[in-house]
C-alpha angles and dihedrals in degrees: 000000000000114000093014113137125209112259123182118238114264110275095021128099125228115269092254091053092048089055091053089048091054090051091051093050092048092052090049092049092052092046091050091048090052090051093050091048089051090051092049090050090051091051092048090054090047091051090054090049093046096239132098117230093215095050113131122240088219128057091243134231119301117241126233113303090018120184119247088256091062091046090053090050091052091052090052090049090056104038104025131249118338116253108217144147102273108220090217090061106025135098087359121011117238129206096211107074091132090050089050090050092051093047096047097040096094089051091050092050091055089063089073101178093049093041092052092048091051093049091051092047093050093043093240117150113229109256143163092253135020133208122250089251092053093047090052093049091049091047092053093052091045091054090050095049093046091050089066104091116212118194116197111237110176108300095346140061120241121212139175114190146139117248129191095227090229143051089273121103089216128085116266137179086269094057112125143176109236126198111188151114134250126200128213092267092057098255110149123206115193118210093180139350118188134169112267143176123225120299113272103255123230109026098174123191124091118241112270095031107149117233119203112241134166087255095052133272116330128189109254094235091059096057123101137190109285096031117128120244135167116262136168117245128213091274092056094252124141107241137164118251136172121246113253095185140016126185143183134175135186115251129191124252088256092064117124131207133185121255102215114192125184127201093244091062100263114139132182136173111219139149119271092242095055113121119245123218092257099053100267130109122253089236090059094061119101134191110282096032119127114239132165092353093306140085120258109237099181142000114185137153119243134182114263117200103164090112102237142040130209146208139179137202121213119205115261140068099288105044089209124151140164118256114186084342094304118119111235140168125236130253088210093060 
């Protein structure tokens, strides 16, 4: 064995090196432990404050087989907050948004995927109870997300909506009208994106409302600028006029319209703020009133969940037209 030198076995380090390696691992373990303890302390402070330090500013990408709520959130992440006709302010402003938030909160919580996405977006830690301020913030985001209508088309959802282009709920120079689709993995395909102002609130007629035209009754959603409709001129005569404007806007499933019924059998669904032919608002009519040469038999609000409402504007000084046989004004006038 004379002259033989110690050689470590292949794959092993000399004893001295293994000792250094143990020291290095020990220092790393202590450093990591300190970091984890610091993180735990940050989360404890965040729990007491009601916000999570790692909460994302965006809603986040939906996973495979995402629910529509997650798809809506992803669209908002990309294009900014949705601009829509808030049912608490259109067609008639309410003073009880907090009361609405408190009343609807259990319903919002049942939509678990959307509720979780909203909490993460707002930086609110899931809890057994929530403050009034937190309930209101969640309710506002919930209204916005539900106002984005998604129509299933094969394996994707189709949407047409106006987005602010930022985290603000107000129109901005970046606001745009987007026509596109989103699949269940959150991939968005844009067919068109054009600059846009805010949606015209309120746009008041229910889908399927029949408009009187020289060619017969036509559903309001099928009319376009340039089409002929019947209107009433300043002399009270029924004349044909071309449409100078048409409009539609998405509305949330919580939207309400008025069911206006007349004694002669005419019936129309229209928003409370819609102008009548005699200068009033539909929501101001009461049973027993005379309107359009008939007696009003009932005026009641009903839930409208068809996703969008519509209006038109005939050329001429009055802007009047017949909807389901009832003479009305235009919100676009």
